[in-house]
Every structure is written in structure tokens, then in C-alpha cells.
Coordinates of C-alpha atoms in Angstrom, one line a residue:
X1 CA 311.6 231.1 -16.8
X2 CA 311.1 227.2 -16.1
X3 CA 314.6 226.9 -14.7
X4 CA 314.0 230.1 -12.7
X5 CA 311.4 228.1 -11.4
X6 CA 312.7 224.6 -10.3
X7 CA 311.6 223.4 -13.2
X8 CA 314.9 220.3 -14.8
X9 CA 314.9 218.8 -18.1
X10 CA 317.4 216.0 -18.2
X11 CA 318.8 214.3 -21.1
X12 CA 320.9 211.2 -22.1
X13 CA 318.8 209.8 -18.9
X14 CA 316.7 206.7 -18.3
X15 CA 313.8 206.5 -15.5
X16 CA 314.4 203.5 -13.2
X17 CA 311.9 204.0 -11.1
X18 CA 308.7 206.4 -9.9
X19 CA 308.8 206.2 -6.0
X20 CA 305.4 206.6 -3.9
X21 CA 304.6 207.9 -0.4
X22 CA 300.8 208.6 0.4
X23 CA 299.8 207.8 -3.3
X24 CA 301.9 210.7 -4.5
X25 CA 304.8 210.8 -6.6
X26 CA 308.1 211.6 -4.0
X27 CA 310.8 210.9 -5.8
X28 CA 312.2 209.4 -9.0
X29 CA 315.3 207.4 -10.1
X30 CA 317.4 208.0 -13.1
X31 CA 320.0 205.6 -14.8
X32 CA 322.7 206.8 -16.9
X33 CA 322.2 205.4 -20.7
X34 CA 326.0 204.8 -20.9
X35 CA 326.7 203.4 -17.7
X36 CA 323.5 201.7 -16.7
X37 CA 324.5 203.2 -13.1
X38 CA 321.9 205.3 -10.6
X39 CA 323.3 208.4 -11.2
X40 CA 319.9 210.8 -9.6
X41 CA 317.6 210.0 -7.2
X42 CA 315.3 213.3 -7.4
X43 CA 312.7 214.7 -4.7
X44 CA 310.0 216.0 -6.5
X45 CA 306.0 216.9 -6.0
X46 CA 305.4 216.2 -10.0
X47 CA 306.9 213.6 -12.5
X48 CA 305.9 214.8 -16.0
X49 CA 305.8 212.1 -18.6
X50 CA 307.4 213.9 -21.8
X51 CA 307.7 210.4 -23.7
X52 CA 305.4 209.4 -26.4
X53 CA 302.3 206.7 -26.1
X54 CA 304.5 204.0 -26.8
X55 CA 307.4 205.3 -24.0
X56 CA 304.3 205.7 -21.8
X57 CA 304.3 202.3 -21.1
X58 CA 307.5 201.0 -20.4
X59 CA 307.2 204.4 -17.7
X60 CA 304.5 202.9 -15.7
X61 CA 306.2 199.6 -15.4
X62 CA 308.8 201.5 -13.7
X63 CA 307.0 202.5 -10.6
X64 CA 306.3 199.7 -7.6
X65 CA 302.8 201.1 -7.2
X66 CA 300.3 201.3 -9.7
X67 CA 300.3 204.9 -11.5
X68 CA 298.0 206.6 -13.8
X69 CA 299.4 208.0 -16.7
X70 CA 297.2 209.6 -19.3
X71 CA 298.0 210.3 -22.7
X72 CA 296.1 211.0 -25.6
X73 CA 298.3 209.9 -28.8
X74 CA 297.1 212.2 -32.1
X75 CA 298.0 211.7 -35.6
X76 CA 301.5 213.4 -36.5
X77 CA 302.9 214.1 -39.8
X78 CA 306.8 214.0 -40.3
X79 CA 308.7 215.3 -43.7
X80 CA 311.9 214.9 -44.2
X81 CA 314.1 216.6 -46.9
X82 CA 317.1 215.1 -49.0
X83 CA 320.6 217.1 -47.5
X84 CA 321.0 220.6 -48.8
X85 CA 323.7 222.9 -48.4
X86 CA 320.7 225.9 -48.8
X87 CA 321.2 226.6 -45.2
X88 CA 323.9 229.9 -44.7
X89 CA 323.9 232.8 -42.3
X90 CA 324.4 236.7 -43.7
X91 CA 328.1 235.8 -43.5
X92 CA 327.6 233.3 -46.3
X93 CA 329.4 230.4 -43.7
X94 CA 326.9 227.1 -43.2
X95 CA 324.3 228.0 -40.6
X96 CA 322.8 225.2 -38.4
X97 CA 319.0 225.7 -38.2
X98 CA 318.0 226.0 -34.2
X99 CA 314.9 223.7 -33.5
X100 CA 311.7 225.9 -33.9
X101 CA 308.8 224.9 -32.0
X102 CA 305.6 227.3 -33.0
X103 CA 302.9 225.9 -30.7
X104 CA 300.4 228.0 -32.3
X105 CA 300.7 226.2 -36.0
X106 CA 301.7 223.0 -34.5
X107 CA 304.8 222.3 -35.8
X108 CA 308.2 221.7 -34.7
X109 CA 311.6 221.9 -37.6
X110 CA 314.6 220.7 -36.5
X111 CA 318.1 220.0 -39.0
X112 CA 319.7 216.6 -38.2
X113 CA 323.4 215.5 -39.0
X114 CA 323.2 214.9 -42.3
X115 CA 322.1 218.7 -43.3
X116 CA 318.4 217.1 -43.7
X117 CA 315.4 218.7 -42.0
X118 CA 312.6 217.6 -40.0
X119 CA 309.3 218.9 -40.3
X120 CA 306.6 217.4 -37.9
X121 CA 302.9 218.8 -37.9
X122 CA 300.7 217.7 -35.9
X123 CA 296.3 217.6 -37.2
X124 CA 294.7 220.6 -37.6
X125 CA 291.7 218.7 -35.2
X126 CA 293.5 216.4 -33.3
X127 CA 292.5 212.8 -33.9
X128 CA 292.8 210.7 -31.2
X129 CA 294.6 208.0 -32.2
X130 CA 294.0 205.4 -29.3
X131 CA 296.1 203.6 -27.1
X132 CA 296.4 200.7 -28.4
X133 CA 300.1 200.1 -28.3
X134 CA 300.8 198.2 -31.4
X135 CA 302.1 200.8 -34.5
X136 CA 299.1 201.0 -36.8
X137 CA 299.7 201.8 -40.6
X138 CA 298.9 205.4 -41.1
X139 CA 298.6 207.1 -44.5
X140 CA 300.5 210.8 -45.2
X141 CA 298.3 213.3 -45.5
X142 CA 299.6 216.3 -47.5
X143 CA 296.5 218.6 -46.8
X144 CA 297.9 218.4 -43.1
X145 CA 301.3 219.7 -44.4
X146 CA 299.4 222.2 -46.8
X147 CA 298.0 224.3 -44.3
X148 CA 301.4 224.9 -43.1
X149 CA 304.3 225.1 -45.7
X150 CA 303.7 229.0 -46.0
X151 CA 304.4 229.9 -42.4
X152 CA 307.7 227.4 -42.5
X153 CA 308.9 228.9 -45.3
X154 CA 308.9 232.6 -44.3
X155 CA 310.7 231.4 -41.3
X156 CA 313.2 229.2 -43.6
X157 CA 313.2 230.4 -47.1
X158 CA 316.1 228.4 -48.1
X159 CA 313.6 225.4 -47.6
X160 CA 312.1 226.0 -51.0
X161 CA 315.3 224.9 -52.7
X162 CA 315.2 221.5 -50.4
X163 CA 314.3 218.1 -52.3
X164 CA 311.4 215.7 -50.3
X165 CA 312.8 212.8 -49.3
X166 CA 310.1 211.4 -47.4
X167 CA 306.8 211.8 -46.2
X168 CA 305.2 209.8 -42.9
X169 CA 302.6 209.5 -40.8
X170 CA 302.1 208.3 -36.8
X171 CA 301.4 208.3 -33.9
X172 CA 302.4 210.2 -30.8

């Protein structure tokens, strides 16, 4: 529906710059990571920032004028699992998990190369975590992951059988 919209997500792409007219965003330019070569220069009415905090910053050095660029960073949890091959489709053949988003629990699961997955949770109350653009040491909190664990697992069941690896907090 976003695409039917106008809406473009972009990948593999790095902003080079915000351009201004009439203190409003008219264009932006992108730079292909591999080629460090203007490869888009894009009209546009809105820029949206999708990086985190730390990203943020490094975006508003891009533009000549001098932008605003709010962002809130909250506390995040992130588990990771040890590789498991607990992951098949009804055919029995190696499934890869699709990345599940579930904005209503606030959490996000993704699988990565190595047959791990990702399991990020974000505070049941947000806690702002500043701006302050230095990483802070941030404890794991497993009654954030608590909360949560059922509702992953009726979407994943093979999950159960999965081995933690880690367990980390930040910010973003």
C-alpha cells in the first residue's frame, strides 16, 4: 500500500546529502556503498530518518542547512540463539524464517546466515534512553523478554528446541 503510494525504501544506499529550498527538505542525494558514486538524486516533500540515534547524527551532518531531527532512543533487548537446524517447512526441506515484525508486542524476529535467530523486544514502557551519543553499558533484562516468549513461540514453535546464545541490551 506504501509503494502504491509513492512511498521508496532503498537499500545498500548511503545519504550524501539533505538539500533545502524555503527551509524544507527538496531533495536528497544517495551514494552507492560499493562504488562511493551519486547514483540518486531524489525530489521529495519528506525525508524520513529510519536510522538509529547513533546514525541520526552522522544524517544531520549531511545536510548544508541546519536540520532538526528528533529521535527518542528507548531501551531494546536483543537475544540471539546458537544455530539450529529446528527450522523445516510441512515438506520437511530447511525453511528460512521471513522477518516478523508484530508492532503490537514490540518485537521484531529475524534468522541470519548462520541458521541463528534474532529476537529484539523493545520495553514494555518505553525508557527514554537519552541522546547522549556515547554507547552506555546497559544490563539484559529478562522480565522484558518474559512478557513475550509465549507469543514468539506460537508463531515459531521450533524455537523452543533453540539453545541461547546471547543476551543484550541497547540503545536505539
Amino acid at each position: 500500500m506504501a509503494a502504491k503510494n509513492g512511498i521508496k525504501f532503498m537499500d545498500n544506499l548511503l545519504l550524501n546529502k539533505i538539500n533545502i529550498n524555503n527551509n524544507k527538505v527538496s531533495n536528497v542525494e544517495l551514494i552507492d556503498c560499493h562504488t562511493n558514486r551519486i547514483v540518486k538524486r531524489i525530489d521529495c516533500q519528506y525525508f524520513v530518518n529510519s536510522a538509529n540515534n547513533y546514525l541520526t547524527r552522522l544524517i544531520a551532518k549531511r545536510c548544508p542547512t541546519r536540520v532538526r531531527i528528533p529521535t527518542l532512543c528507548v531501551y531494546n533487548q536483543l537475544m540471539v540463539t546458537k544455530p539450529f537446524d529446528g527450522l523445516v517447512d510441512s515438506s520437511g526441506s530447511d525453511s528460512i524464517v521471513p522477518i516478523i515484525h508484530d508492532f503490537d508486542q514490540k518485537f521484531t524476529v529475524y534468522q541470519t546466515s548462520d541458521r541463528s535467530l534474532c529476537l529484539t523486544v523493545l520495553s514494555e514502557n518505553d525508557r527514554n534512553g537519552g541522546l547522549n551519543t556515547e554507547l552506555p553499558e546497559i544490563h539484559e533484562n529478562w522480565d522484558d523478554f518474559y512478557r513475550i516468549l509465549k507469543p514468539i513461540l506460537e508463531r515459531i514453535p521450533a524455537l523452543s528446541a533453540a539453545k541461547l546464545h546471547k543476551l543484550v541490551a541497547r540503545l536505539e
